Short mmCIF file of C-alpha atoms in Angstrom, two decimals:
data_model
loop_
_atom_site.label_atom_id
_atom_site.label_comp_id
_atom_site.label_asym_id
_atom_site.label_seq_id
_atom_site.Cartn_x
_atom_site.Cartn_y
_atom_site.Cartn_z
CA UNK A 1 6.68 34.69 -12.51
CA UNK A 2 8.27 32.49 -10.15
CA UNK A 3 11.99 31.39 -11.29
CA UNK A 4 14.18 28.89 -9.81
CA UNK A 5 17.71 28.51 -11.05
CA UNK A 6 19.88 26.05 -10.57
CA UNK A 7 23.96 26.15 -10.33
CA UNK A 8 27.20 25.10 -9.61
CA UNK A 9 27.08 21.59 -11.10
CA UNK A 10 30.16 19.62 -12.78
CA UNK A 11 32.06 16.88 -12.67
CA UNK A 12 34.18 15.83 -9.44
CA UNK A 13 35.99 12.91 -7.84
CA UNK A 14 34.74 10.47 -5.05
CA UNK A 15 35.62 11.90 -1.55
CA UNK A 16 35.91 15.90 -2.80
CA UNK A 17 33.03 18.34 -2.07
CA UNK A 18 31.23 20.83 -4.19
CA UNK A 19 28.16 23.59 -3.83
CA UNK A 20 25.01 23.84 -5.64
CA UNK A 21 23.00 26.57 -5.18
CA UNK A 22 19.21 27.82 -6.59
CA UNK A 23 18.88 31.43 -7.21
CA UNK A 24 14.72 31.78 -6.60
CA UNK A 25 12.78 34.54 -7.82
CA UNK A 26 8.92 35.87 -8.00
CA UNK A 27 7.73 35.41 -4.83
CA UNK A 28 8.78 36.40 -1.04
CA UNK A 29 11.58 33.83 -0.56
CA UNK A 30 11.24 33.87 3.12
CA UNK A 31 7.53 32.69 3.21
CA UNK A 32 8.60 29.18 2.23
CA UNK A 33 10.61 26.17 2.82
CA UNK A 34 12.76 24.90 0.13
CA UNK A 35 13.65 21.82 -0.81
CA UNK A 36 16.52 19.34 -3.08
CA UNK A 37 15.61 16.62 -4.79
CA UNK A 38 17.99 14.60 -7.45
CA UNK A 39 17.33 12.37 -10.48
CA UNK A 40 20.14 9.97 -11.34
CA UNK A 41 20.77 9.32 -14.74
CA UNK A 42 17.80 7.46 -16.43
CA UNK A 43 16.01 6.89 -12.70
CA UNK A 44 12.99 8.32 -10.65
CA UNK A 45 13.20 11.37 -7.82
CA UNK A 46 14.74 11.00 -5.00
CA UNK A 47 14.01 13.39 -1.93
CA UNK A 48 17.22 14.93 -0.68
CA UNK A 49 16.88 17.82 1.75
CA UNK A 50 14.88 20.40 3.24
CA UNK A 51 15.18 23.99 5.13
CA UNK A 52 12.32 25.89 6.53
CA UNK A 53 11.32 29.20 5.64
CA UNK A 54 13.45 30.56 8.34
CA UNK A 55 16.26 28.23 8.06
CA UNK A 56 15.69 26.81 12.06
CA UNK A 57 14.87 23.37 10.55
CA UNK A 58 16.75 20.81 8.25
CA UNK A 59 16.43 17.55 7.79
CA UNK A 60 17.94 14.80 5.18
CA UNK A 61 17.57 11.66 3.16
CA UNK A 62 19.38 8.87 5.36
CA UNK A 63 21.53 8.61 2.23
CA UNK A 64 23.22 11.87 2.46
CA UNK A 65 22.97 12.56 6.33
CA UNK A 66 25.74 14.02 7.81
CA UNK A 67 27.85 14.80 4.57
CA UNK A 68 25.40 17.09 2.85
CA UNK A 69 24.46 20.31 4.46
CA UNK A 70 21.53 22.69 2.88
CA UNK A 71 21.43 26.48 3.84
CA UNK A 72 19.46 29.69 2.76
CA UNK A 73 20.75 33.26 2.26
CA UNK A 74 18.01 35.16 2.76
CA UNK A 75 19.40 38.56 1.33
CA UNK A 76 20.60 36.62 -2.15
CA UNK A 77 17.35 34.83 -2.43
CA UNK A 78 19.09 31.33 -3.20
CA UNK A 79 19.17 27.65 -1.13
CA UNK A 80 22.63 25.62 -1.33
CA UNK A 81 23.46 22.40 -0.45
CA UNK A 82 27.04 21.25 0.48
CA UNK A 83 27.90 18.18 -0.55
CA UNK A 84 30.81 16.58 0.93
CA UNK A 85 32.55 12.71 0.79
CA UNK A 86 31.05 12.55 -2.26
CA UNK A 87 30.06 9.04 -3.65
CA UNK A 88 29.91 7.64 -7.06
CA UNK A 89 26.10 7.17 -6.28
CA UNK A 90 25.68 11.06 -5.52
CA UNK A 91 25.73 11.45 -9.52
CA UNK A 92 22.53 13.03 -10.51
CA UNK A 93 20.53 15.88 -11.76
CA UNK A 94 20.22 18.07 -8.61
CA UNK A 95 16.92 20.09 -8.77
CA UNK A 96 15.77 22.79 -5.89
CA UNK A 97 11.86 22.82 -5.48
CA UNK A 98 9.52 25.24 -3.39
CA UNK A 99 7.60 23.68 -0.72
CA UNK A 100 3.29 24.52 -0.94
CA UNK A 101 2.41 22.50 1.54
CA UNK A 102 4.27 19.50 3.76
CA UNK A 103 6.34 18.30 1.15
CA UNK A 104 4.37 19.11 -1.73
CA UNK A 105 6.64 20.85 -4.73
CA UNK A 106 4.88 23.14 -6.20
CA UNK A 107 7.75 25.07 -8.59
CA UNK A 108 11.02 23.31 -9.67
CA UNK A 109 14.19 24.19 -11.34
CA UNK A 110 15.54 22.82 -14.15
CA UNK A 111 18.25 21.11 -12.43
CA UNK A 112 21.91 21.03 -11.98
CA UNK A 113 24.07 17.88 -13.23
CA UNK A 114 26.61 16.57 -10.33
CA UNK A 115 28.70 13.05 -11.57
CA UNK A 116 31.33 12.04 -9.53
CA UNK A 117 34.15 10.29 -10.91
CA UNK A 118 37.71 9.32 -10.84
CA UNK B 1 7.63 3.86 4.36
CA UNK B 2 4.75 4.19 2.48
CA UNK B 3 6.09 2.58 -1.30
CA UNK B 4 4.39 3.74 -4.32
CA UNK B 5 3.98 1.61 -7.27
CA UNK B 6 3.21 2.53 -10.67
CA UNK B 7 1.40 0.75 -13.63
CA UNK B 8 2.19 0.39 -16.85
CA UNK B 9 5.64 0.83 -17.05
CA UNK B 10 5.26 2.62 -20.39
CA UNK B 11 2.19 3.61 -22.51
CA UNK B 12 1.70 4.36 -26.01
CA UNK B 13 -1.19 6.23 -27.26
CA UNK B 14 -2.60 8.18 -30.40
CA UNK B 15 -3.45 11.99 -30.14
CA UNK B 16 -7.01 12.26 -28.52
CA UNK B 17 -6.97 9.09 -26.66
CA UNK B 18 -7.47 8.82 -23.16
CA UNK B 19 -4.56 7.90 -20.74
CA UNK B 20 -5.24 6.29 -17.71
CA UNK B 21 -2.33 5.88 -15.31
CA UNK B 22 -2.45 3.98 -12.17
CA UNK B 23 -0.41 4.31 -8.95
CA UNK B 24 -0.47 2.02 -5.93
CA UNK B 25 0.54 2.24 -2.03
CA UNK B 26 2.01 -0.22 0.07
CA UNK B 27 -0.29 1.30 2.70
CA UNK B 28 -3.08 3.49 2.77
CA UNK B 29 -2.34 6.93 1.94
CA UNK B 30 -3.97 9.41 4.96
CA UNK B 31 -6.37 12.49 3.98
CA UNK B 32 -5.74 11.32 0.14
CA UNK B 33 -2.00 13.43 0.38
CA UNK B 34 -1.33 12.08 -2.93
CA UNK B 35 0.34 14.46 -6.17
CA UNK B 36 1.44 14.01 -9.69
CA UNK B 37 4.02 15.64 -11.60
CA UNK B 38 5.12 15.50 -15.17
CA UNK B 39 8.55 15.71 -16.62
CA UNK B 40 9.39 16.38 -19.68
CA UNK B 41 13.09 15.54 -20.80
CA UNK B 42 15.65 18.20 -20.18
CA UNK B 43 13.02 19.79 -17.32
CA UNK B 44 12.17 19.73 -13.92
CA UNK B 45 9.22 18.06 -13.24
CA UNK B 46 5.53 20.03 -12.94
CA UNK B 47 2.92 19.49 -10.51
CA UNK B 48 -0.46 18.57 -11.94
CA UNK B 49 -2.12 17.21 -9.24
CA UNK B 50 -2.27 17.72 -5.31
CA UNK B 51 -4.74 16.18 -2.92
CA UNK B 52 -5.75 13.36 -5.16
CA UNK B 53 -7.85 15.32 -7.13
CA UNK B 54 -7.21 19.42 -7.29
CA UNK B 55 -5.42 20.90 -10.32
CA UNK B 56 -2.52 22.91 -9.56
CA UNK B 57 -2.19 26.46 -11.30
CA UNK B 58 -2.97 26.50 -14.99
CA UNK B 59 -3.48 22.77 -15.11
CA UNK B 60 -6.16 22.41 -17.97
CA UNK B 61 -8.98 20.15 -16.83
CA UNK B 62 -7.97 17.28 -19.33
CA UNK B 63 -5.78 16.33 -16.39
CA UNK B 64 -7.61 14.72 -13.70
CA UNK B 65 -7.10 12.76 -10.63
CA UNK B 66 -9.40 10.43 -8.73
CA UNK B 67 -8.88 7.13 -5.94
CA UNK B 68 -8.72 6.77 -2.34
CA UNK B 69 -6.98 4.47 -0.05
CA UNK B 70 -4.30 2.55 -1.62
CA UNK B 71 -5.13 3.19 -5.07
CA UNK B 72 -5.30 6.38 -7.33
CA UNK B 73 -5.31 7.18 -11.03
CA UNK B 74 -4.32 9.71 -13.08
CA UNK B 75 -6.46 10.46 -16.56
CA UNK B 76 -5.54 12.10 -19.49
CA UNK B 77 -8.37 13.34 -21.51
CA UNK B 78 -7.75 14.28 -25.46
CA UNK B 79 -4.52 13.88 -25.40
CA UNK B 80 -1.90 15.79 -27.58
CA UNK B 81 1.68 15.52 -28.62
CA UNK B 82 3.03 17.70 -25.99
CA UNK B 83 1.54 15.08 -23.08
CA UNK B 84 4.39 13.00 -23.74
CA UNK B 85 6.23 12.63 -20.64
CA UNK B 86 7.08 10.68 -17.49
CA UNK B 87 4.46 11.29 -14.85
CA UNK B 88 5.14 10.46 -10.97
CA UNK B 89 2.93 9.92 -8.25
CA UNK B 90 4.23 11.20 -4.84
CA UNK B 91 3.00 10.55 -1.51
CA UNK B 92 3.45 13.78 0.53
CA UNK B 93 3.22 15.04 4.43
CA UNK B 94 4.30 11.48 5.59
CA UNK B 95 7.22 10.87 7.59
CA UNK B 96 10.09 9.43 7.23
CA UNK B 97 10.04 9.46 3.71
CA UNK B 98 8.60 11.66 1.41
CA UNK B 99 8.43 8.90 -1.81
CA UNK B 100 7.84 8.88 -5.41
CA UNK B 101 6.79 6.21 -7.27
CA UNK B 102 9.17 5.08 -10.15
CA UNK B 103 7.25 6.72 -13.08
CA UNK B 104 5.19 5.86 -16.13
CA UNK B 105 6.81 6.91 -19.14
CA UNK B 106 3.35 8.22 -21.83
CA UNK B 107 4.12 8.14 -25.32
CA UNK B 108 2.28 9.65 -28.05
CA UNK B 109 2.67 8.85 -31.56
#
């Protein structure tokens, strides 16, 4: 059945970087795009990033261009994002979700908690 | 950016009621690309509903969706215990923004 793991979560302090990363399993990895999307404590989903099922294409929430990057390793079966200059705001449940169909999520982890603080 | 609004805030129903949950765009929503999801607390959220109105996998058919436009609904035939959850509409294929409404929060007691 299809599996997708979340990891790499914690605590860590405003400006520092960490990696999450979503080991997938049960179906051909490279057939689809993949996709974050975070849940701040007690709030509704926010769309974060996306990679194509090659990895050619990315693209990001305005609120996390250019400090968060997402990647796929193709031979591991598991999506990371980088997330750098983190933000106070940035503190959420991180989830990784597999793309059916232009943005629809068809499978989702159970998520990864990220809280930045001093 | 298409916004997604959704009504009530909260429900509370008995077992084998009917829940009927309503989301609303800012602007009409093309080809019906509308979904909902449930989440249950400690999960990630499941999709129930894609194009308006198709199940996903192993969605029983007390979940239903129906609208058009700006305005769609979600029903929830018979319902049981475990159907407590938040449920979010989403409006997909759209650019910028792929948006979720906020979330109705079903109770059953």
């Amino acid at each position: 059945q299809v599996q997708l793991v979340e990891s790499g979560g914690g605590v860590v302090q405003p400006g520092r970087s960490l990696r999450v990363s979503c080991a997938v399993s049960g179906f051909n990895f490279t057939d689809f795009g993949m996709h974050w999307v975070r849940q701040a404590p007690g709030k509704g989903l926010e769309w974060v990033a996306v990679i194509s099922h090659d990895g050619s294409r990315t693209f990001y929430a305005d609120s996390v261009k250019g400090r968060f990057a997402i990647s796929r390793d193709d031979s591991k079966n598991t999506v990371s994002l980088q997330m750098s200059s983190l933000r106070v705001d940035d503190t959420a449940v991180y989830y990784c979700a597999r793309d059916l169909w232009n943005y629809l999520f068809d499978y989702w982890g159970r998520g990864t908690l990220v809280t930045v603080s001093s | 950016e298409i916004v997604l609004t959704q009504s009530p805030g909260t429900l509370s129903l008995s077992p084998g009621e009917r829940a009927t949950l309503s989301c609303r765009a800012s602007q009409s929503v093309i080809n019906r690309y509308l979904a909902w999801y449930q989440q249950k607390p400690g999960q990630g959220p499941r999709l129930l509903i894609y194009g308006a109105s198709s199940r996903a996998t192993g969605i029983p058919d007390r979940f239903s969706g129906s609208g058009s436009g700006k305005d769609f609904t979600l029903t929830i035939n018979r319902l049981e215990p475990e159907d407590s959850a938040v449920y979010y509409c989403q409006h997909y294929r759209s650019s910028p923004r792929y948006t979720f409404g906020q979330g109705t929060k079903l109770e059953i007691k």
